[in-house]
Amino acid sequence: MTSDSSAVFDLAGLVDLLRLGGPVVAVLVVMSVIALAIVLLKCWQYASARVGKRSFISPALDQWRNGDRQGAIAALTDERNPIADTLAVAMRGVSAGASVSVVREEAARVGARHLSQMRSYFRPLEVIGSLAPLLGLLGTVMGMITAFQQLASAGSQVDPSVLSNGIWEALLTTAVGLVVAIPAVVALNWCERVVERLHEDMQDALTRFFTRHEAGALNTTEKVPAASQTPPAAQTSTAHA
């Protein structure tokens, strides 16, 4: 069988499915196309942002701790990961001499903006995952009503095939609804887990940066008075003089 003939058969099967399922199946098919488009869009977004990459965090923090601030910022600027952008904002703010509390707020704002972009289109996917089974059940109920109406109109001359055909055609909508809903729910949970891990690692990276920066500033502050103190012997000799 050639590919053209198989495509024709597949198209004919889709047309039969729409004819048997009615408008409910047509709506479910549209919802499945929308869900597939959203999933492909999120996969492309996550791949382009490299949300799973974390190898740049420790080297950048080590460069900052060793005094190479511009090198650390430049290394983060070359990355497309949201964590890198958020961490670079924090480093630029501290390098500019801004207050640590202000830098924290700005880094949190930038991180929240990135996370909001990563969560885009979650709501439509959630609606599809929860609404598709209900639409399938609605189509089944409507189909069962039609089947029993045909059975009642047949009177005493009941043909079992009429009832059986009506039942399986009605159950078809439930099956289509589940086929649409299950992948949508799985994709939604995967996307939510990706964003959740990104959020956790972003908070961890920012906490490590601010902790090391404040610890380094504290050590520097403690060393300056110690170095500026005059030894007791020198103070005594100065007093005698």
Coordinates of N, CA and C in Angstrom, one line a residue:
M1 N 0.9 -1.2 0.0 CA 0.0 0.0 0.0 C 0.9 1.2 0.0
T2 N 0.6 2.2 -0.9 CA 1.4 3.4 -1.0 C 1.1 4.4 0.1
S3 N 1.9 5.4 0.3 CA 1.7 6.4 1.3 C 0.5 7.2 1.0
D4 N 0.2 7.5 -0.3 CA -1.0 8.3 -0.7 C -2.3 7.5 -0.3
S5 N -2.3 6.2 -0.6 CA -3.5 5.5 -0.3 C -3.7 5.4 1.2
S6 N -2.6 5.2 2.0 CA -2.8 5.2 3.5 C -3.3 6.5 4.0
A7 N -2.8 7.6 3.4 CA -3.2 8.9 3.8 C -4.7 9.1 3.5
V8 N -5.2 8.6 2.4 CA -6.6 8.7 2.1 C -7.4 7.9 3.1
F9 N -6.9 6.7 3.4 CA -7.7 5.9 4.4 C -7.7 6.6 5.8
D10 N -6.6 7.2 6.2 CA -6.6 7.9 7.4 C -7.5 9.1 7.4
L11 N -7.6 9.8 6.3 CA -8.5 10.9 6.2 C -10.0 10.4 6.3
A12 N -10.2 9.3 5.6 CA -11.6 8.7 5.6 C -11.9 8.3 7.0
G13 N -11.0 7.7 7.7 CA -11.3 7.3 9.1 C -11.6 8.5 10.0
L14 N -10.9 9.6 9.8 CA -11.1 10.8 10.5 C -12.5 11.4 10.2
V15 N -12.9 11.3 9.0 CA -14.2 11.8 8.6 C -15.3 10.9 9.2
D16 N -15.1 9.6 9.2 CA -16.0 8.7 9.8 C -16.1 9.0 11.3
L17 N -15.0 9.2 11.9 CA -15.0 9.5 13.4 C -15.8 10.8 13.7
L18 N -15.6 11.8 12.9 CA -16.3 13.1 13.1 C -17.8 12.8 12.8
R19 N -18.1 12.0 11.8 CA -19.6 11.8 11.5 C -20.2 11.0 12.6
L20 N -19.6 10.0 13.2 CA -20.2 9.2 14.2 C -20.2 9.9 15.6
G21 N -19.2 10.7 15.9 CA -19.1 11.4 17.1 C -19.9 12.7 17.2
G22 N -20.1 13.3 16.0 CA -20.9 14.5 15.9 C -20.1 15.7 16.3
P23 N -20.8 16.8 16.7 CA -20.1 18.0 17.0 C -19.1 17.9 18.2
V24 N -19.4 17.0 19.1 CA -18.6 16.9 20.3 C -17.2 16.4 19.9
V25 N -17.1 15.4 19.1 CA -15.8 14.9 18.6 C -15.1 16.0 17.8
A26 N -15.8 16.8 17.0 CA -15.2 17.9 16.3 C -14.6 18.9 17.2
V27 N -15.2 19.2 18.3 CA -14.7 20.1 19.3 C -13.4 19.5 20.0
L28 N -13.5 18.2 20.3 CA -12.4 17.5 20.9 C -11.2 17.5 19.9
V29 N -11.4 17.3 18.7 CA -10.3 17.3 17.7 C -9.6 18.7 17.7
V30 N -10.4 19.7 17.7 CA -9.9 21.1 17.7 C -9.1 21.3 19.0
M31 N -9.6 20.8 20.1 CA -8.9 21.0 21.4 C -7.6 20.2 21.3
S32 N -7.6 19.0 20.7 CA -6.3 18.2 20.6 C -5.3 19.0 19.8
V33 N -5.7 19.6 18.7 CA -4.8 20.4 17.9 C -4.2 21.5 18.7
I34 N -5.0 22.2 19.4 CA -4.5 23.3 20.3 C -3.6 22.8 21.3
A35 N -3.9 21.7 22.0 CA -3.0 21.2 23.0 C -1.7 20.8 22.4
L36 N -1.7 20.2 21.2 CA -0.4 19.8 20.6 C 0.4 21.0 20.2
A37 N -0.2 22.0 19.8 CA 0.5 23.3 19.4 C 1.1 23.9 20.7
I38 N 0.4 23.9 21.8 CA 1.0 24.4 23.0 C 2.1 23.6 23.5
V39 N 2.0 22.3 23.5 CA 3.1 21.5 23.9 C 4.4 21.7 23.1
L40 N 4.2 21.7 21.8 CA 5.4 22.0 20.9 C 6.0 23.3 21.1
L41 N 5.1 24.3 21.4 CA 5.6 25.7 21.7 C 6.4 25.7 23.0
K42 N 5.9 25.0 24.0 CA 6.7 25.0 25.3 C 8.0 24.2 25.1
C43 N 8.0 23.1 24.4 CA 9.2 22.4 24.2 C 10.3 23.3 23.5
W44 N 9.8 24.0 22.5 CA 10.7 24.9 21.8 C 11.2 26.0 22.7
Q45 N 10.3 26.6 23.5 CA 10.7 27.6 24.4 C 11.7 27.1 25.5
Y46 N 11.5 26.0 26.0 CA 12.4 25.4 27.0 C 13.7 25.1 26.4
A47 N 13.7 24.5 25.2 CA 15.0 24.2 24.6 C 15.8 25.4 24.2
S48 N 15.1 26.5 23.7 CA 15.9 27.7 23.3 C 16.4 28.4 24.6
A49 N 15.7 28.3 25.7 CA 16.2 28.9 26.9 C 17.1 28.1 27.7
R50 N 17.3 26.8 27.3 CA 18.2 25.9 28.0 C 17.9 25.8 29.5
V51 N 16.6 25.6 29.8 CA 16.2 25.6 31.2 C 16.8 24.5 32.0
G52 N 17.3 23.5 31.4 CA 17.9 22.4 32.2 C 19.4 22.6 32.5
K53 N 20.0 23.6 31.9 CA 21.4 23.8 32.1 C 21.7 24.5 33.4
R54 N 22.7 24.0 34.2 CA 23.1 24.5 35.5 C 24.6 24.6 35.7
S55 N 25.3 24.2 34.7 CA 26.8 24.1 34.8 C 27.5 25.5 34.9
F56 N 26.8 26.5 34.5 CA 27.5 27.9 34.6 C 27.4 28.5 35.9
I57 N 26.6 28.0 36.9 CA 26.3 28.7 38.1 C 27.6 28.8 39.0
S58 N 28.1 27.6 39.3 CA 29.3 27.5 40.2 C 30.5 28.2 39.6
P59 N 30.9 28.1 38.3 CA 32.0 28.8 37.8 C 31.8 30.3 37.9
A60 N 30.6 30.8 37.7 CA 30.4 32.3 37.7 C 30.5 32.8 39.2
L61 N 30.0 32.0 40.1 CA 30.1 32.4 41.5 C 31.6 32.3 42.0
D62 N 32.3 31.4 41.5 CA 33.8 31.3 41.8 C 34.5 32.5 41.3
Q63 N 34.2 32.9 40.0 CA 34.9 34.0 39.5 C 34.6 35.3 40.3
W64 N 33.3 35.4 40.7 CA 33.0 36.6 41.5 C 33.7 36.6 42.9
R65 N 33.8 35.4 43.5 CA 34.5 35.3 44.8 C 36.0 35.6 44.6
N66 N 36.6 35.2 43.5 CA 38.0 35.4 43.3 C 38.3 36.9 42.8
G67 N 37.3 37.7 42.7 CA 37.5 39.1 42.3 C 37.3 39.4 40.9
D68 N 37.1 38.4 40.0 CA 36.9 38.7 38.6 C 35.4 39.0 38.4
R69 N 34.9 40.1 38.7 CA 33.5 40.5 38.7 C 33.1 40.6 37.2
Q70 N 33.8 41.3 36.4 CA 33.4 41.5 35.0 C 33.4 40.2 34.2
G71 N 34.4 39.3 34.6 CA 34.4 38.0 33.9 C 33.2 37.2 34.3
A72 N 32.8 37.2 35.5 CA 31.6 36.5 35.9 C 30.3 37.0 35.2
I73 N 30.2 38.4 35.2 CA 29.0 38.9 34.5 C 29.1 38.6 33.0
A74 N 30.2 38.7 32.4 CA 30.3 38.4 31.0 C 30.0 36.9 30.7
A75 N 30.4 36.0 31.6 CA 30.1 34.6 31.4 C 28.6 34.3 31.5
L76 N 27.9 35.0 32.4 CA 26.5 34.9 32.6 C 25.7 35.5 31.4
T77 N 26.3 36.6 30.9 CA 25.6 37.3 29.8 C 25.6 36.4 28.5
D78 N 26.5 35.5 28.4 CA 26.6 34.7 27.2 C 25.6 33.5 27.3
E79 N 25.0 33.3 28.5 CA 24.0 32.2 28.6 C 22.6 32.7 28.4
R80 N 21.8 31.8 27.9 CA 20.4 32.2 27.6 C 19.4 31.7 28.7
N81 N 20.0 31.1 29.7 CA 19.2 30.5 30.8 C 18.6 31.7 31.7
P82 N 17.3 31.6 32.1 CA 16.8 32.6 33.0 C 17.6 32.8 34.3
I83 N 18.1 31.7 34.8 CA 18.9 31.8 36.0 C 20.2 32.7 35.8
A84 N 20.8 32.5 34.6 CA 22.0 33.4 34.3 C 21.6 34.8 34.2
D85 N 20.5 35.1 33.6 CA 20.0 36.5 33.5 C 19.7 37.1 34.8
T86 N 19.1 36.4 35.7 CA 18.7 36.9 37.0 C 20.0 37.1 37.9
L87 N 20.9 36.1 37.8 CA 22.1 36.2 38.5 C 23.0 37.4 38.0
A88 N 23.0 37.6 36.7 CA 23.8 38.7 36.1 C 23.2 40.1 36.6
V89 N 21.9 40.2 36.7 CA 21.2 41.4 37.2 C 21.7 41.7 38.7
A90 N 21.8 40.6 39.5 CA 22.2 40.8 40.8 C 23.7 41.2 40.9
M91 N 24.5 40.7 40.1 CA 25.9 41.0 40.0 C 26.2 42.4 39.5
R92 N 25.4 42.8 38.5 CA 25.5 44.2 38.0 C 25.1 45.2 39.1
G93 N 24.0 44.9 39.8 CA 23.6 45.8 40.9 C 24.6 46.0 42.0
V94 N 25.2 44.9 42.4 CA 26.2 44.9 43.5 C 27.4 45.7 43.0
S95 N 27.8 45.4 41.7 CA 29.0 46.1 41.2 C 28.8 47.6 41.1
A96 N 27.6 48.0 40.8 CA 27.3 49.4 40.7 C 27.2 50.1 42.1
G97 N 27.3 49.3 43.1 CA 27.2 49.9 44.5 C 25.9 50.1 45.0
A98 N 24.8 49.5 44.4 CA 23.5 49.6 45.0 C 23.3 48.8 46.3
S99 N 22.3 49.2 47.0 CA 22.0 48.5 48.2 C 21.6 47.1 48.0
V100 N 22.1 46.2 48.9 CA 21.8 44.8 48.7 C 20.3 44.5 48.7
S101 N 19.6 45.2 49.5 CA 18.1 45.0 49.6 C 17.5 45.4 48.2
V102 N 17.9 46.5 47.7 CA 17.4 46.9 46.4 C 17.7 45.9 45.3
V103 N 19.0 45.4 45.3 CA 19.4 44.4 44.3 C 18.6 43.2 44.4
R104 N 18.3 42.7 45.7 CA 17.5 41.6 45.9 C 16.1 41.7 45.2
E105 N 15.5 42.9 45.5 CA 14.2 43.1 44.9 C 14.2 43.1 43.4
E106 N 15.2 43.7 42.8 CA 15.3 43.8 41.3 C 15.6 42.4 40.8
A107 N 16.4 41.6 41.4 CA 16.7 40.2 40.9 C 15.4 39.4 41.1
A108 N 14.7 39.6 42.2 CA 13.4 38.8 42.3 C 12.4 39.2 41.3
R109 N 12.4 40.5 40.9 CA 11.4 41.0 39.9 C 11.8 40.3 38.5
V110 N 13.1 40.3 38.2 CA 13.5 39.8 36.9 C 13.2 38.3 36.9
G111 N 13.5 37.6 38.0 CA 13.3 36.2 38.1 C 11.8 35.8 37.9
A112 N 10.9 36.6 38.6 CA 9.5 36.4 38.5 C 9.0 36.6 37.1
R113 N 9.6 37.6 36.4 CA 9.2 37.8 35.0 C 9.5 36.6 34.1
H114 N 10.7 36.1 34.3 CA 11.1 34.9 33.5 C 10.2 33.7 33.9
L115 N 9.9 33.5 35.1 CA 9.1 32.4 35.5 C 7.7 32.5 34.9
S116 N 7.2 33.8 34.9 CA 5.9 34.0 34.3 C 5.9 33.6 32.8
Q117 N 7.0 33.9 32.1 CA 7.1 33.6 30.7 C 7.1 32.1 30.5
M118 N 7.8 31.4 31.4 CA 7.9 29.9 31.4 C 6.6 29.3 31.7
R119 N 5.7 30.0 32.4 CA 4.4 29.4 32.7 C 3.3 29.8 31.8
S120 N 3.6 30.5 30.7 CA 2.6 30.9 29.8 C 2.0 29.7 29.1
Y121 N 0.7 29.9 28.8 CA -0.2 28.9 28.1 C -0.4 27.6 29.0
F122 N -0.1 27.7 30.3 CA -0.4 26.6 31.2 C -1.9 26.5 31.4
R123 N -2.6 27.7 31.5 CA -4.0 27.7 31.7 C -4.8 27.0 30.6
P124 N -4.6 27.4 29.3 CA -5.3 26.7 28.3 C -5.1 25.2 28.3
L125 N -3.9 24.7 28.6 CA -3.6 23.3 28.7 C -4.3 22.6 29.8
E126 N -4.4 23.4 30.9 CA -5.1 22.8 32.1 C -6.6 22.7 31.8
V127 N -7.2 23.7 31.1 CA -8.6 23.7 30.7 C -8.9 22.6 29.8
I128 N -8.0 22.3 28.8 CA -8.2 21.2 27.9 C -8.2 19.9 28.6
G129 N -7.2 19.7 29.5 CA -7.1 18.5 30.3 C -8.3 18.2 31.2
S130 N -8.9 19.2 31.7 CA -10.1 19.0 32.6 C -11.4 19.0 31.8
L131 N -11.4 19.7 30.7 CA -12.7 19.8 30.0 C -12.9 18.7 29.0
A132 N -11.9 18.1 28.4 CA -12.0 17.1 27.4 C -12.8 15.9 27.9
P133 N -12.5 15.3 29.1 CA -13.3 14.2 29.6 C -14.8 14.5 29.8
L134 N -15.0 15.7 30.2 CA -16.4 16.2 30.4 C -17.2 16.3 29.1
L135 N -16.5 16.8 28.1 CA -17.1 16.9 26.8 C -17.4 15.5 26.2
G136 N -16.4 14.6 26.5 CA -16.6 13.2 26.0 C -17.8 12.5 26.7
L137 N -17.9 12.8 28.0 CA -19.1 12.2 28.8 C -20.4 12.9 28.3
L138 N -20.4 14.1 28.0 CA -21.6 14.8 27.4 C -22.0 14.2 26.1
G139 N -21.0 13.9 25.2 CA -21.3 13.3 24.0 C -21.9 11.9 24.2
T140 N -21.3 11.1 25.2 CA -21.9 9.8 25.4 C -23.3 9.9 25.9
V141 N -23.6 10.8 26.8 CA -25.0 10.9 27.3 C -25.9 11.3 26.2
M142 N -25.5 12.2 25.4 CA -26.4 12.6 24.2 C -26.6 11.4 23.3
G143 N -25.5 10.7 23.0 CA -25.6 9.5 22.2 C -26.5 8.4 22.7
M144 N -26.4 8.2 24.1 CA -27.3 7.2 24.7 C -28.8 7.6 24.7
I145 N -29.0 8.9 24.8 CA -30.4 9.4 24.7 C -30.9 9.2 23.3
T146 N -30.1 9.4 22.3 CA -30.5 9.2 20.9 C -30.8 7.7 20.7
A147 N -29.9 6.9 21.2 CA -30.1 5.4 21.0 C -31.3 4.9 21.7
F148 N -31.7 5.3 22.8 CA -32.9 4.9 23.5 C -34.1 5.5 22.9
Q149 N -34.0 6.7 22.3 CA -35.1 7.2 21.6 C -35.4 6.4 20.3
Q150 N -34.4 5.9 19.6 CA -34.6 5.0 18.5 C -35.2 3.7 18.9
L151 N -34.7 3.2 20.1 CA -35.3 2.0 20.6 C -36.7 2.1 21.0
A152 N -37.1 3.2 21.5 CA -38.5 3.4 21.9 C -39.4 3.6 20.7
S153 N -38.9 4.3 19.7 CA -39.7 4.4 18.5 C -39.9 3.1 17.7
A154 N -39.0 2.2 17.9 CA -39.1 0.9 17.2 C -40.3 0.1 17.7
G155 N -40.7 0.4 18.9 CA -41.9 -0.3 19.5 C -41.5 -1.8 19.8
S156 N -42.5 -2.7 19.5 CA -42.3 -4.1 19.8 C -41.3 -4.8 18.9
Q157 N -41.0 -4.2 17.7 CA -40.0 -4.8 16.8 C -38.7 -4.2 17.1
V158 N -38.1 -4.6 18.1 CA -36.8 -4.1 18.5 C -35.7 -4.9 17.9
D159 N -34.8 -4.1 17.3 CA -33.6 -4.7 16.7 C -32.4 -4.4 17.6
P160 N -31.8 -5.5 18.2 CA -30.7 -5.2 19.1 C -29.5 -4.5 18.5
S161 N -29.3 -4.6 17.2 CA -28.2 -3.9 16.5 C -28.4 -2.4 16.6
V162 N -29.6 -1.9 16.6 CA -29.9 -0.5 16.7 C -29.3 0.0 18.0
L163 N -29.6 -0.7 19.1 CA -29.2 -0.3 20.4 C -27.7 -0.4 20.6
S164 N -27.1 -1.5 20.1 CA -25.7 -1.7 20.2 C -24.9 -0.7 19.4
N165 N -25.4 -0.4 18.2 CA -24.7 0.6 17.4 C -24.7 2.0 18.0
G166 N -25.9 2.3 18.6 CA -26.0 3.6 19.3 C -25.1 3.7 20.5
I167 N -25.0 2.6 21.2 CA -24.2 2.6 22.4 C -22.7 2.8 22.1
W168 N -22.2 2.1 21.1 CA -20.7 2.2 20.8 C -20.4 3.5 20.2
E169 N -21.3 4.0 19.4 CA -21.1 5.4 18.9 C -21.1 6.4 20.0
A170 N -22.0 6.2 21.0 CA -22.0 7.2 22.1 C -20.7 7.1 22.9
L171 N -20.3 5.9 23.2 CA -19.0 5.7 24.0 C -17.8 6.2 23.2
L172 N -17.9 6.3 21.9 CA -16.8 6.8 21.2 C -16.3 8.2 21.6
T173 N -17.3 9.1 22.0 CA -16.9 10.4 22.4 C -16.2 10.4 23.7
T174 N -16.5 9.5 24.6 CA -15.8 9.4 25.9 C -14.3 8.9 25.6
A175 N -14.2 8.0 24.7 CA -12.8 7.5 24.4 C -12.0 8.6 23.8
V176 N -12.6 9.4 22.9 CA -11.9 10.5 22.3 C -11.5 11.6 23.3
G177 N -12.4 11.8 24.3 CA -12.2 12.8 25.3 C -11.0 12.4 26.2
L178 N -10.9 11.1 26.5 CA -9.8 10.6 27.3 C -8.5 10.7 26.6
V179 N -8.6 10.3 25.3 CA -7.4 10.4 24.5 C -6.8 11.8 24.4
V180 N -7.7 12.8 24.4 CA -7.2 14.2 24.3 C -6.7 14.6 25.7
A181 N -7.4 14.2 26.8 CA -7.2 14.7 28.1 C -5.9 14.2 28.7
I182 N -5.7 12.9 28.5 CA -4.5 12.2 29.2 C -3.2 12.8 28.8
P183 N -2.9 12.9 27.4 CA -1.6 13.6 27.1 C -1.5 15.0 27.5
A184 N -2.6 15.7 27.5 CA -2.6 17.1 27.9 C -2.2 17.3 29.4
V185 N -2.8 16.4 30.2 CA -2.5 16.4 31.7 C -1.0 16.0 31.9
V186 N -0.6 15.0 31.2 CA 0.8 14.6 31.3 C 1.8 15.7 30.9
A187 N 1.5 16.4 29.8 CA 2.3 17.5 29.4 C 2.3 18.7 30.3
L188 N 1.1 18.9 30.9 CA 1.0 20.0 31.9 C 1.8 19.8 33.1
N189 N 1.8 18.6 33.6 CA 2.5 18.2 34.8 C 4.0 18.3 34.5
W190 N 4.5 17.9 33.4 CA 5.9 17.9 33.0 C 6.3 19.4 32.9
C191 N 5.6 20.2 32.3 CA 5.9 21.7 32.2 C 6.0 22.3 33.6
E192 N 5.0 22.0 34.4 CA 5.0 22.6 35.8 C 6.2 22.1 36.6
R193 N 6.6 20.9 36.4 CA 7.8 20.4 37.1 C 9.1 21.1 36.6
V194 N 9.2 21.3 35.3 CA 10.3 22.0 34.8 C 10.4 23.4 35.3
V195 N 9.3 24.1 35.4 CA 9.3 25.5 35.9 C 9.6 25.5 37.4
E196 N 9.0 24.5 38.1 CA 9.3 24.4 39.6 C 10.8 24.2 39.9
R197 N 11.4 23.3 39.1 CA 12.9 23.1 39.3 C 13.6 24.3 39.0
L198 N 13.2 25.0 37.9 CA 13.9 26.3 37.5 C 13.8 27.3 38.7
H199 N 12.6 27.4 39.3 CA 12.4 28.3 40.4 C 13.3 28.0 41.6
E200 N 13.3 26.7 41.9 CA 14.1 26.3 43.1 C 15.6 26.6 42.8
D201 N 16.1 26.2 41.6 CA 17.5 26.5 41.4 C 17.9 27.9 41.2
M202 N 16.9 28.7 40.8 CA 17.1 30.2 40.7 C 17.3 30.8 42.1
Q203 N 16.4 30.4 43.0 CA 16.5 30.9 44.4 C 17.8 30.4 45.0
D204 N 18.2 29.2 44.8 CA 19.4 28.6 45.3 C 20.6 29.4 44.8
A205 N 20.7 29.8 43.5 CA 21.8 30.5 43.0 C 21.9 31.9 43.6
L206 N 20.7 32.6 43.7 CA 20.7 33.9 44.2 C 21.1 33.9 45.7
T207 N 20.6 32.9 46.5 CA 21.0 32.9 47.9 C 22.5 32.6 48.0
R208 N 23.0 31.7 47.2 CA 24.5 31.5 47.3 C 25.2 32.8 47.0
F209 N 24.8 33.5 46.0 CA 25.5 34.8 45.6 C 25.5 35.8 46.7
F210 N 24.3 36.1 47.2 CA 24.2 37.1 48.3 C 24.8 36.7 49.5
T211 N 24.8 35.4 49.9 CA 25.4 34.9 51.1 C 26.9 35.1 51.0
R212 N 27.5 34.7 49.9 CA 28.9 34.8 49.7 C 29.4 36.3 49.6
H213 N 28.5 37.1 49.0 CA 28.9 38.5 48.9 C 28.9 39.2 50.2
E214 N 27.8 39.0 51.0 CA 27.7 39.6 52.3 C 28.8 39.0 53.3
A215 N 29.1 37.7 53.2 CA 30.2 37.2 54.0 C 31.5 37.8 53.6
G216 N 31.8 38.0 52.3 CA 33.0 38.6 51.9 C 33.1 40.1 52.4
A217 N 32.0 40.8 52.3 CA 32.0 42.2 52.8 C 32.2 42.2 54.3
L218 N 31.7 41.3 55.0 CA 31.9 41.2 56.5 C 33.3 41.0 56.8
N219 N 33.9 40.0 56.1 CA 35.3 39.7 56.4 C 36.2 40.9 56.1
T220 N 35.9 41.7 55.0 CA 36.7 42.8 54.7 C 36.5 43.9 55.8
T221 N 35.3 44.1 56.3 CA 35.1 45.1 57.3 C 35.8 44.7 58.6
E222 N 35.9 43.5 58.9 CA 36.6 43.1 60.1 C 38.1 43.2 60.0
K223 N 38.6 43.1 58.8 CA 40.1 43.1 58.6 C 40.6 44.6 58.6
V224 N 39.8 45.5 58.2 CA 40.2 46.9 58.1 C 40.5 47.5 59.5
P225 N 39.6 47.4 60.5 CA 40.0 47.9 61.8 C 41.2 47.3 62.4
A226 N 41.4 46.0 62.2 CA 42.5 45.2 62.8 C 43.8 45.8 62.2
A227 N 43.8 46.1 60.9 CA 45.0 46.5 60.3 C 45.3 48.0 60.6
S228 N 44.3 48.7 61.0 CA 44.5 50.2 61.3 C 44.8 50.4 62.7
Q229 N 44.7 49.4 63.6 CA 45.0 49.6 65.0 C 46.5 49.8 65.2
T230 N 46.9 50.6 66.1 CA 48.3 50.8 66.4 C 48.7 49.9 67.5
P231 N 49.9 49.2 67.4 CA 50.3 48.2 68.4 C 50.5 48.9 69.7
P232 N 50.2 48.2 70.8 CA 50.4 48.8 72.2 C 51.8 49.3 72.4
A233 N 52.8 48.7 71.9 CA 54.2 49.2 72.2 C 54.4 50.5 71.5
A234 N 53.8 50.6 70.3 CA 54.0 51.9 69.6 C 53.2 53.0 70.3
Q235 N 52.0 52.6 70.8 CA 51.3 53.7 71.5 C 52.0 54.1 72.8
T236 N 52.7 53.2 73.5 CA 53.5 53.5 74.7 C 54.6 54.4 74.4
S237 N 55.4 54.0 73.3 CA 56.5 54.9 72.9 C 56.1 56.2 72.5
T238 N 55.0 56.3 71.8 CA 54.5 57.6 71.4 C 54.1 58.5 72.6
A239 N 53.5 57.8 73.6 CA 53.1 58.6 74.8 C 54.3 59.1 75.5
H240 N 55.4 58.3 75.7 CA 56.6 58.7 76.4 C 57.3 59.8 75.6
A241 N 57.2 59.7 74.3 CA 57.9 60.8 73.5 C 57.1 62.1 73.7

